[in-house]
mmCIF file of C-alpha atoms in Angstrom:
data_model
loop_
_atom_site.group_PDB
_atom_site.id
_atom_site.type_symbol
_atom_site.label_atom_id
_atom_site.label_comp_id
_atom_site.label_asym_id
_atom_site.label_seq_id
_atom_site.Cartn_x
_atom_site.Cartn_y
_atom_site.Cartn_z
ATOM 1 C CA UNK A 27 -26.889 128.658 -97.194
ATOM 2 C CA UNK A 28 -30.430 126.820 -97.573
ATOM 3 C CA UNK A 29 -29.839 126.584 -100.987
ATOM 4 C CA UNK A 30 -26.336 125.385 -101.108
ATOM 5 C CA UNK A 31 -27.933 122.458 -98.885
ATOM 6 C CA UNK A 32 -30.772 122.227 -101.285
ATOM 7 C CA UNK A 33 -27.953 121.736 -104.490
ATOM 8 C CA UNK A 34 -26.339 119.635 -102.463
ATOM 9 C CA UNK A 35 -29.242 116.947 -101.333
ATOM 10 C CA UNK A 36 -30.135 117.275 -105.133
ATOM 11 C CA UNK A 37 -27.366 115.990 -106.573
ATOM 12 C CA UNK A 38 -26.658 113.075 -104.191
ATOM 13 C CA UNK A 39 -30.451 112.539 -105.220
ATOM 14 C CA UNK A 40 -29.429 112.657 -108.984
ATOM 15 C CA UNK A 41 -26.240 110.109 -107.644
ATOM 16 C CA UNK A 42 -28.930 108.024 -105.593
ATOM 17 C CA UNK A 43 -30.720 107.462 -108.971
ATOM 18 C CA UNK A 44 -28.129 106.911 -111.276
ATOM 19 C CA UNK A 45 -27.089 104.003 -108.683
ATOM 20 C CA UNK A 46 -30.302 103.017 -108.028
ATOM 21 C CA UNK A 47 -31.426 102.150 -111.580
ATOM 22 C CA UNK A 48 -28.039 100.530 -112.385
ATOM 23 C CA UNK A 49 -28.871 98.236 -109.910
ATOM 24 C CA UNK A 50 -32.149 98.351 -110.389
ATOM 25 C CA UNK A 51 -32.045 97.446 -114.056
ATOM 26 C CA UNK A 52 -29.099 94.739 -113.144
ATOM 27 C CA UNK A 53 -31.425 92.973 -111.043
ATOM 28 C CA UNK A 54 -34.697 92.845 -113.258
ATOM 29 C CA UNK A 55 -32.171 91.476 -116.107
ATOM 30 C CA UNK A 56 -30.653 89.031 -113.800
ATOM 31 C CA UNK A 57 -34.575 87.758 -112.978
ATOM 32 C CA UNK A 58 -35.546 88.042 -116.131
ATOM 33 C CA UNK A 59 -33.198 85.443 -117.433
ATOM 34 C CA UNK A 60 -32.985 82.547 -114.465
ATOM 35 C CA UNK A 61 -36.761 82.579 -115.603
ATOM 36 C CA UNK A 62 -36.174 82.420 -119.306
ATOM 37 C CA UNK A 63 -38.447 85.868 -120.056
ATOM 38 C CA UNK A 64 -38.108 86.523 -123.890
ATOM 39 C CA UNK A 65 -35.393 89.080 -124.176
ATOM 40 C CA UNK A 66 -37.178 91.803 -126.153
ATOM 41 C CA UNK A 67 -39.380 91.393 -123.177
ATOM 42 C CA UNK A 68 -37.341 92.203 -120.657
ATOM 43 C CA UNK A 69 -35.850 95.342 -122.435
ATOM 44 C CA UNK A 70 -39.904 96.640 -123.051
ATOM 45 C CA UNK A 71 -41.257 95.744 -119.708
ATOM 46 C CA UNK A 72 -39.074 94.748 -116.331
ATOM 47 C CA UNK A 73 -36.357 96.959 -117.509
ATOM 48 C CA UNK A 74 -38.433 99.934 -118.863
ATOM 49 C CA UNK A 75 -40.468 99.900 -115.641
ATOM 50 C CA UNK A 76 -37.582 99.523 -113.522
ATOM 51 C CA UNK A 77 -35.525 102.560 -115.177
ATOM 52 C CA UNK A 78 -38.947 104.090 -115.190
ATOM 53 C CA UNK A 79 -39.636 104.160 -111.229
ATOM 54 C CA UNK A 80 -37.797 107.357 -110.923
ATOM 55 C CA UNK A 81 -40.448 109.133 -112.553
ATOM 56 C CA UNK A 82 -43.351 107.198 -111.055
ATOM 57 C CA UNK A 83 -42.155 108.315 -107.542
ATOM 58 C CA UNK A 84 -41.248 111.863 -108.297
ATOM 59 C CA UNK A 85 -44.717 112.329 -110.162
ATOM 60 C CA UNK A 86 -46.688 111.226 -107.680
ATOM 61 C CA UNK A 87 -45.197 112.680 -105.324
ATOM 62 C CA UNK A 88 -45.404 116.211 -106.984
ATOM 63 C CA UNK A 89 -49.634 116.349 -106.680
ATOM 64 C CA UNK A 90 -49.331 114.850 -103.374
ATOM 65 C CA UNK A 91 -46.754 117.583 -102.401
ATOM 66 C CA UNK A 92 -48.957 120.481 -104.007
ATOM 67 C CA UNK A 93 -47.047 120.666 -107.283
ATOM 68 C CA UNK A 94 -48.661 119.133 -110.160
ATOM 69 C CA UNK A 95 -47.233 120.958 -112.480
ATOM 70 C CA UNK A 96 -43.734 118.722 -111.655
ATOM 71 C CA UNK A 97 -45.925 115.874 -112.340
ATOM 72 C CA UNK A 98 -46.718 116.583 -116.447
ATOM 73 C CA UNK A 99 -43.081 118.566 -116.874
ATOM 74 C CA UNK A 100 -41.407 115.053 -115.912
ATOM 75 C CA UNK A 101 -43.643 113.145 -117.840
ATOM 76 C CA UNK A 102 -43.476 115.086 -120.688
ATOM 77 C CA UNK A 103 -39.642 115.953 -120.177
ATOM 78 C CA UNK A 104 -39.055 112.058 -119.321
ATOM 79 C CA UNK A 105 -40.332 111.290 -122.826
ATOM 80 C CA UNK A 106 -38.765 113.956 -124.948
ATOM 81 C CA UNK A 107 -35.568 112.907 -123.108
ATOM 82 C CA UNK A 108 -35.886 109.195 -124.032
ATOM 83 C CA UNK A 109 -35.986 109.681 -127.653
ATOM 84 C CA UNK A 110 -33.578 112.521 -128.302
ATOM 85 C CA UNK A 111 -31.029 112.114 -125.660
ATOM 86 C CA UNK A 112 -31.138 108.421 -124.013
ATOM 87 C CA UNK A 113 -31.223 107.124 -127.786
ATOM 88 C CA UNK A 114 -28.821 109.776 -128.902
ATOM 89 C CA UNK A 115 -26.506 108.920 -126.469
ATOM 90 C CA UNK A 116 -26.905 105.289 -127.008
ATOM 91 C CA UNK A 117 -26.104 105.664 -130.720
ATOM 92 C CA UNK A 118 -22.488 107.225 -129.968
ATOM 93 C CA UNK A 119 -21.555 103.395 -129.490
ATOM 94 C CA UNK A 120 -23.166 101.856 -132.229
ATOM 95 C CA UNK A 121 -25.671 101.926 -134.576
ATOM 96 C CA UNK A 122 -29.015 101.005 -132.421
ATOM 97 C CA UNK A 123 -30.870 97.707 -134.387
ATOM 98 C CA UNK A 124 -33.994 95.927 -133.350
ATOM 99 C CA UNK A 125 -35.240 93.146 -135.580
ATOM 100 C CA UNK A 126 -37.865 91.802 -132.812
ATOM 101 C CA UNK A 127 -40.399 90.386 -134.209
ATOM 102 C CA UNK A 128 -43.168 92.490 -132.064
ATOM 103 C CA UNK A 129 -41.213 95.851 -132.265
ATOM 104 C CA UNK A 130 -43.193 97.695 -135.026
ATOM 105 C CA UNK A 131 -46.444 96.843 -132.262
ATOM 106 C CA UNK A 132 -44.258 98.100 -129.377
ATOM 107 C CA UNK A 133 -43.642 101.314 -131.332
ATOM 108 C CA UNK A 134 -47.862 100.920 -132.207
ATOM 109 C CA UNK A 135 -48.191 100.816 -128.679
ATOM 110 C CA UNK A 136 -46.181 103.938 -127.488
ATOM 111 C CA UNK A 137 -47.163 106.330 -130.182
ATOM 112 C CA UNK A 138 -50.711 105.689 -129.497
ATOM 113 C CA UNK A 139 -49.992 106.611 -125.527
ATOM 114 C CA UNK A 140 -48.699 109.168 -126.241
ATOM 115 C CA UNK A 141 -51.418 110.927 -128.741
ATOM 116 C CA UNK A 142 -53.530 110.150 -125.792
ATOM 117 C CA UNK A 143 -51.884 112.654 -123.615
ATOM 118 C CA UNK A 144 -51.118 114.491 -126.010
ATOM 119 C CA UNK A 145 -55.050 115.098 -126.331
ATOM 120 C CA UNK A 146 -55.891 115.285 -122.945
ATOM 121 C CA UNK A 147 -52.776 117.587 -122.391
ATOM 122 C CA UNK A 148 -53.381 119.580 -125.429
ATOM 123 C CA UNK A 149 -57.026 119.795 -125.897
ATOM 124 C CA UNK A 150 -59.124 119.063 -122.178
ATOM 125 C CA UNK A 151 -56.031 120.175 -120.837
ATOM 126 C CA UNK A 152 -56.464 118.167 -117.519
ATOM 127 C CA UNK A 153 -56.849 114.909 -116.931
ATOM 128 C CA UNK A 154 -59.447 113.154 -114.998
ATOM 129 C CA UNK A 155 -58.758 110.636 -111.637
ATOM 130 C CA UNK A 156 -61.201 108.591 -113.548
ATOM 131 C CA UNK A 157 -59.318 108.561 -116.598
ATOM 132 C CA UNK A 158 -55.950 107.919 -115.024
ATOM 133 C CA UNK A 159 -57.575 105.307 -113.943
ATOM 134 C CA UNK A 160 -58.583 103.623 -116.917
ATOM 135 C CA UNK A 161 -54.430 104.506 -118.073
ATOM 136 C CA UNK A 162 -53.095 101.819 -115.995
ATOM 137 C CA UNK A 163 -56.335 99.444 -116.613
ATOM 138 C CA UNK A 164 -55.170 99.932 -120.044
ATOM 139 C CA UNK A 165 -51.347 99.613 -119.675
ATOM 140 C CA UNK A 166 -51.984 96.481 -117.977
ATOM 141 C CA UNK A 167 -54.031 94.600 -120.840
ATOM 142 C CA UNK A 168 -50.996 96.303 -123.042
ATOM 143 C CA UNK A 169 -48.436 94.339 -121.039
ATOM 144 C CA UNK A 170 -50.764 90.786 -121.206
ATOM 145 C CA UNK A 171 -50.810 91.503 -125.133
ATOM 146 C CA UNK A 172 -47.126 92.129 -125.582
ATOM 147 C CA UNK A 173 -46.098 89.139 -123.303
ATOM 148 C CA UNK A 174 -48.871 87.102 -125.617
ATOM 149 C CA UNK A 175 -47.020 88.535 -128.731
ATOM 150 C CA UNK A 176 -43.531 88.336 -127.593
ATOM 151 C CA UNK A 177 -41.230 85.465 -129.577
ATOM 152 C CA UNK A 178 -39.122 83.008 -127.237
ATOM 153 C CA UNK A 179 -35.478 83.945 -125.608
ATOM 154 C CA UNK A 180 -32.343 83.834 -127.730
ATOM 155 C CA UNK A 181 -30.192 85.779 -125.908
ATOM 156 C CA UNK A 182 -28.370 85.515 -122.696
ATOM 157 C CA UNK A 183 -27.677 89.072 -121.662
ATOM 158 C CA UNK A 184 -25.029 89.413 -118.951
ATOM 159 C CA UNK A 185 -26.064 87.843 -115.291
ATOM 160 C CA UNK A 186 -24.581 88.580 -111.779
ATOM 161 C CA UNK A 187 -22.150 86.298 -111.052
ATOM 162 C CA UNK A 188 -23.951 82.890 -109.641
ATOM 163 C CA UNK A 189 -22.863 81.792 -106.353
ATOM 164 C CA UNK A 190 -23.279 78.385 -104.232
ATOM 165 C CA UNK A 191 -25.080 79.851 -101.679
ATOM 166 C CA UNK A 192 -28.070 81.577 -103.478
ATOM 167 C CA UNK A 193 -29.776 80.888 -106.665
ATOM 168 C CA UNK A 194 -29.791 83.646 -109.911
ATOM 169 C CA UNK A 195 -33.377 84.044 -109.486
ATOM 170 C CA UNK A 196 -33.193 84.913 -105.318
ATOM 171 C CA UNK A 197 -29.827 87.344 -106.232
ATOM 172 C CA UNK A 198 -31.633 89.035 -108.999
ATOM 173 C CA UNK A 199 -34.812 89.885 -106.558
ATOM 174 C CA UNK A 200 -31.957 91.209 -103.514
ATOM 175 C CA UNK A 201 -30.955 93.530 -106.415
ATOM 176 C CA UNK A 202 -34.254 94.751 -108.283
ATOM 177 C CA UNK A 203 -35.851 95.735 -104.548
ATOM 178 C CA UNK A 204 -32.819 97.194 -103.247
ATOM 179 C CA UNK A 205 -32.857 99.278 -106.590
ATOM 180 C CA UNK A 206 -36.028 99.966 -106.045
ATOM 181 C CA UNK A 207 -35.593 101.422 -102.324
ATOM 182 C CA UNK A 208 -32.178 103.276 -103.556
ATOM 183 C CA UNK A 209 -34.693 104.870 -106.275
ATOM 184 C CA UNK A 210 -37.231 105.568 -103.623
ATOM 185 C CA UNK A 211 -34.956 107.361 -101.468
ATOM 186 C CA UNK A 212 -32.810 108.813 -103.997
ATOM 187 C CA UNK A 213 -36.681 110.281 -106.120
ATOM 188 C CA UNK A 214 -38.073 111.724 -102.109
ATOM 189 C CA UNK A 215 -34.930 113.892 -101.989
ATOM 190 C CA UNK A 216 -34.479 115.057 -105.392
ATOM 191 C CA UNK A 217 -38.178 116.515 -105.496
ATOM 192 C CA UNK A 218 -37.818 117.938 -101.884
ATOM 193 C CA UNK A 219 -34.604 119.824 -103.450
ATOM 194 C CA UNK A 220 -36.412 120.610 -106.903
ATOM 195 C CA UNK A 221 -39.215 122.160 -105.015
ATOM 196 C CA UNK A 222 -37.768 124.241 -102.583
ATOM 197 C CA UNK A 223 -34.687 125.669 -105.387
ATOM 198 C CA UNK A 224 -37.765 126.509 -108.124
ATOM 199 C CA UNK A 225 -39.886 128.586 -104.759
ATOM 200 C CA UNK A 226 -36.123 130.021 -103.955
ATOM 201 C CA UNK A 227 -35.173 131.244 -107.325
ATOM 202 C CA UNK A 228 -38.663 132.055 -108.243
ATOM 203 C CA UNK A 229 -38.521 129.503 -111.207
ATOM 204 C CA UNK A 230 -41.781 127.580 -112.352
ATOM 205 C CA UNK A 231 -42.258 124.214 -110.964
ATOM 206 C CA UNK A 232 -43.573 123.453 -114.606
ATOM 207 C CA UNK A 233 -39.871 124.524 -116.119
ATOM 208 C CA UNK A 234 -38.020 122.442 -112.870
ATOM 209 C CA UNK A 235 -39.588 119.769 -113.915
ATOM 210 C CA UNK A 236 -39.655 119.478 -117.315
ATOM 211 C CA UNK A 237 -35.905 120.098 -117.170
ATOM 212 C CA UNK A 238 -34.103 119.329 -114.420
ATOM 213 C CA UNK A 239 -35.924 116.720 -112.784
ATOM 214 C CA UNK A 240 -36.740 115.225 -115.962
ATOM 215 C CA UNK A 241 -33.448 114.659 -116.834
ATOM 216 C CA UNK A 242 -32.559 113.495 -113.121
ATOM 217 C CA UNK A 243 -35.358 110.605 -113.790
ATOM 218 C CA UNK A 244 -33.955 109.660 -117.053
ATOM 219 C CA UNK A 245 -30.606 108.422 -115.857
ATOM 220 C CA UNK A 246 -31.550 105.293 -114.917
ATOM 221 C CA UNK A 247 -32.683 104.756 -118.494
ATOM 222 C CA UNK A 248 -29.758 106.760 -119.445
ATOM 223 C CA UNK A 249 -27.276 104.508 -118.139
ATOM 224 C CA UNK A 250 -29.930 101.226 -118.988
ATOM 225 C CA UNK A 251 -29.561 102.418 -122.550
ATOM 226 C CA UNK A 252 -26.014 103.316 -123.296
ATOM 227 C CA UNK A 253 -24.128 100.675 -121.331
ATOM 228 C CA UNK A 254 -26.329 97.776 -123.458
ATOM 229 C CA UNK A 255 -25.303 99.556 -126.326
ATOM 230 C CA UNK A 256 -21.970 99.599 -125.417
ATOM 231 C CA UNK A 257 -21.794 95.772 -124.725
ATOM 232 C CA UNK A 258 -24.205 95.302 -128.194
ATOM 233 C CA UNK A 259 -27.053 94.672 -126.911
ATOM 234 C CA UNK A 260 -29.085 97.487 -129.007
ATOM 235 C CA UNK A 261 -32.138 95.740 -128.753
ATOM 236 C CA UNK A 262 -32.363 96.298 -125.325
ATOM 237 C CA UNK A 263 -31.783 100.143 -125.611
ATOM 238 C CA UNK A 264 -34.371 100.764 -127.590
ATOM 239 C CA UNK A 265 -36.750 98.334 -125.909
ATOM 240 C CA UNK A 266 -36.204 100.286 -122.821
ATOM 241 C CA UNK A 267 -36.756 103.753 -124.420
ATOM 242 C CA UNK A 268 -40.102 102.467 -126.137
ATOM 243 C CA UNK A 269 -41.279 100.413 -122.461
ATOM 244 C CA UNK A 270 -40.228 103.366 -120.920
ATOM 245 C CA UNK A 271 -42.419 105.932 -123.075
ATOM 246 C CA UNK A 272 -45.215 104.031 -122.655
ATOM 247 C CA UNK A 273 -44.510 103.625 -118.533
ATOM 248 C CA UNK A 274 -44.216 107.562 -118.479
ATOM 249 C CA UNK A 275 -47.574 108.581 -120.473
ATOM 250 C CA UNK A 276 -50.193 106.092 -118.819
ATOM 251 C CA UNK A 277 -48.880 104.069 -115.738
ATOM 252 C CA UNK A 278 -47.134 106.991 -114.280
ATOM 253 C CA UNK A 279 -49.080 110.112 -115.893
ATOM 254 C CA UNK A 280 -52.470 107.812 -114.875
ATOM 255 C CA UNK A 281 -50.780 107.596 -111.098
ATOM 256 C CA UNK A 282 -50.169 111.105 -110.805
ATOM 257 C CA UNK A 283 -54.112 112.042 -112.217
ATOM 258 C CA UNK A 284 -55.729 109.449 -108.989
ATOM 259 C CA UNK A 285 -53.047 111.070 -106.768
ATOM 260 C CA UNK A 286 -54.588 114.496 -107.808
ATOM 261 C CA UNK A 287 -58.221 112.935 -106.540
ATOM 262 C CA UNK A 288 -60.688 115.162 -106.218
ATOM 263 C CA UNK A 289 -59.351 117.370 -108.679
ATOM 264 C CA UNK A 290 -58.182 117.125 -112.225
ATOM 265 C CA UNK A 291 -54.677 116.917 -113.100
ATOM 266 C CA UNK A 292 -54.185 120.548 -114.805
ATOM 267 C CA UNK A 293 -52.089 120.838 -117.666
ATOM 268 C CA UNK A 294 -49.648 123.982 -117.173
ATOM 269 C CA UNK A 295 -50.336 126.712 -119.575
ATOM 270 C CA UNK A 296 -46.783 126.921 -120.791
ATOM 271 C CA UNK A 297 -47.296 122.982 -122.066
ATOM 272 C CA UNK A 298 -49.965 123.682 -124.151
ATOM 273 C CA UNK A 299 -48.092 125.665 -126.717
ATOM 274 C CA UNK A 300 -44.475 124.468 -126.482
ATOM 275 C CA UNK A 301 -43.640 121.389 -124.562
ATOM 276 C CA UNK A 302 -46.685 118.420 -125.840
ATOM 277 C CA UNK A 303 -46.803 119.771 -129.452
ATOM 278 C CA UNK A 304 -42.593 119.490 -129.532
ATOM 279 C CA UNK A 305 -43.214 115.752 -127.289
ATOM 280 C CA UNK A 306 -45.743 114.748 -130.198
ATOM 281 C CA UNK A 307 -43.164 116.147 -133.024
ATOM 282 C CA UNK A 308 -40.573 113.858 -131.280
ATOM 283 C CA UNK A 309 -42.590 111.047 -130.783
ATOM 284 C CA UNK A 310 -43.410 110.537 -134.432
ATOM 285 C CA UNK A 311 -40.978 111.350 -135.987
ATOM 286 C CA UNK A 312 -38.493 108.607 -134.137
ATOM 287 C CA UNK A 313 -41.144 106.208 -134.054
ATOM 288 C CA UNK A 314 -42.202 106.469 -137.461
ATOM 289 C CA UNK A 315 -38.204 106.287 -138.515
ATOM 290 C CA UNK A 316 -37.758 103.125 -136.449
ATOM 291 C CA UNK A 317 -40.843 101.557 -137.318
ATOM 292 C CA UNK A 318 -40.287 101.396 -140.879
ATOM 293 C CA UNK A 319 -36.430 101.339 -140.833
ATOM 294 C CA UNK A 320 -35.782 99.436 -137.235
ATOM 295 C CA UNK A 321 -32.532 101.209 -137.078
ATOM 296 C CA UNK A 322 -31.192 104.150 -135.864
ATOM 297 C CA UNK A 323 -27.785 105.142 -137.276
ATOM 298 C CA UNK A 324 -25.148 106.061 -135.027
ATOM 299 C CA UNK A 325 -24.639 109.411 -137.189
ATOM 300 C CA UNK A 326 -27.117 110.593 -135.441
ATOM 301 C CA UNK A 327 -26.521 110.492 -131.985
ATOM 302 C CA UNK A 328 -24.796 113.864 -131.608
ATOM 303 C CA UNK A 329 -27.664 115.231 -133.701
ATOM 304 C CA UNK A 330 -30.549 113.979 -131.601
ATOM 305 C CA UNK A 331 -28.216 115.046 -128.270
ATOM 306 C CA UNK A 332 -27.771 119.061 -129.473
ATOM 307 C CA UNK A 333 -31.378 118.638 -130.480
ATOM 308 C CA UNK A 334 -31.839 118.068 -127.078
ATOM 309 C CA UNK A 335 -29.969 120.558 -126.069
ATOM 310 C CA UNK A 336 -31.605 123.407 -128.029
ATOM 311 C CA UNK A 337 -34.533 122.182 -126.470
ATOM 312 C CA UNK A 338 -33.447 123.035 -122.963
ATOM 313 C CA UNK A 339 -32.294 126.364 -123.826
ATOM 314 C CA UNK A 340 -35.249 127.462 -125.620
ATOM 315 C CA UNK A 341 -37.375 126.321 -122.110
ATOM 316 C CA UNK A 342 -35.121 128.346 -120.146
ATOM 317 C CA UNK A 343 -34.884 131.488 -122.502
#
């Protein structure tokens, strides 16, 4: 019966986030333009960190909770499941193009974060408070550079409706924080649920979370991603992949490494050998293919998603 009631609080947390970065992301966009932020912008930063909070939460509160092992399976999971299946599913619409002029440093930005974990992960296997640390101190000069970089607004993506009473910029901010509480909420119950089914089944917290949860904290950039595809707006899907990449390996990955203070953030032994080699693969790969083409062709969405797939099944075999 306790785990029926554990399935159940986990998927209303998986509904809690799909809501709460829809509204989330809705909000940020709505800012974004009443104060005329570049659009590319947007996609790479306000939306990326919005769809991106999921993760933060859920990370963070894995080492607080005892369970760091969540913490690097939904970083790691969050990032494989940006490139293969948020960008896969995005490409079922349309072919995803991005002729911004400061993408190819964007993509220069998140394949360099993530060789940086991938080191840590891979070779020191932990990571040091004092390191995660320096992550965000570095994510934040990366965010000053790409504003600096970024070219003016061109496009007016879609707004909430204006209304007499209050202005765009004081409706987007009622949206973005009441995203971000849903998200809150939504992120406490989910790893509550995650925790408790992986100690129930006898599953490792390391395999929860690199699946399951990871997934459940890519929705928001999920449904970011596909429904700006679907309204052509392609720029914005893969700004909010890239943003959200970069988010994943050092704000939130840094988070999770000062919430671990004392100690080190351990990297899980099944990682080493399987999950940050196959994230690295990934990351290259689609990086180096959209930094040189700045496309990705809408033939391959349904390859990247049973790519994905296979993925999952090998973890759980």
């Amino acid at each position: 019966m306790n785990d029926f009631i554990y399935l159940l609080l986990g998927s209303l947390g998986f509904v809690g986030l799909f809501f709460g970065g829809n509204v989330l992301v809705k909000g940020t966009v709505q800012t974004a333009n009443a104060l005329n932020i570049p659009a590319h912008l947007i996609a790479v930063t306000i939306v990326a960190l919005g769809t991106s909070a999921p993760e933060l939460v859920v990370s963070v509160n894995a080492v607080l909770k005892g369970s760091p092992d969540l913490a690097w399976g939904n970083v790691v999971g969050s990032n494989i499941a940006n490139l293969l299946l948020v960008i896969g599913g995005a490409c079922l619409f349309i072919t995803l193009k991005d002729n911004s002029k400061s993408l190819r440093l964007d993509i220069f930005w998140m394949l360099s974060s993530t060789i940086i974990i991938f080191i840590f992960g891979y070779c020191f296997q932990n990571l040091n408070p004092i390191f995660g640390f320096i992550f965000i101190l570095a994510l934040l000069i990366i965010l000053v550079l790409m504003a600096l970089n970024s070219e003016k607004n061109e496009n007016n993506y879609h707004s909430i409706k204006e209304n007499s009473f209050f202005s765009p910029v004081f409706l987007g901010l009622v949206f973005t924080f009441g995203g971000i509480i849903i998200v809150l909420i939504s992120s406490e119950v989910l790893i509550s649920s995650a925790i408790n089914i992986s100690i129930s089944f006898g599953i490792e917290q390391s395999l929860i979370g690199v699946t399951i949860v990871a997934l459940g904290t890519s929705l928001p950039e999920i449904s970011a991603s596909v429904a700006a595809a679907r309204n052509g707006h392609t720029d914005i899907a893969i700004g909010n992949v890239l943003g959200s990449n970069l988010f994943n390996s050092l704000g939130i990955l840094g988070a999770a490494s000062i919430a671990s203070y004392p100690q080190n953030l351990e990297t899980p032994l099944s990682f080493i050998n399987f999950d940050l080699p196959i994230m690295l693969l990934v990351t290259l790969i689609m990086g180096s293919y959209l930094f040189y083409f700045k496309r990705i062709e809408r033939i391959f969405g349904p390859v990247l998603i049973i790519i994905y797939i296979l993925y999952i099944s090998i973890n759980f075999m």
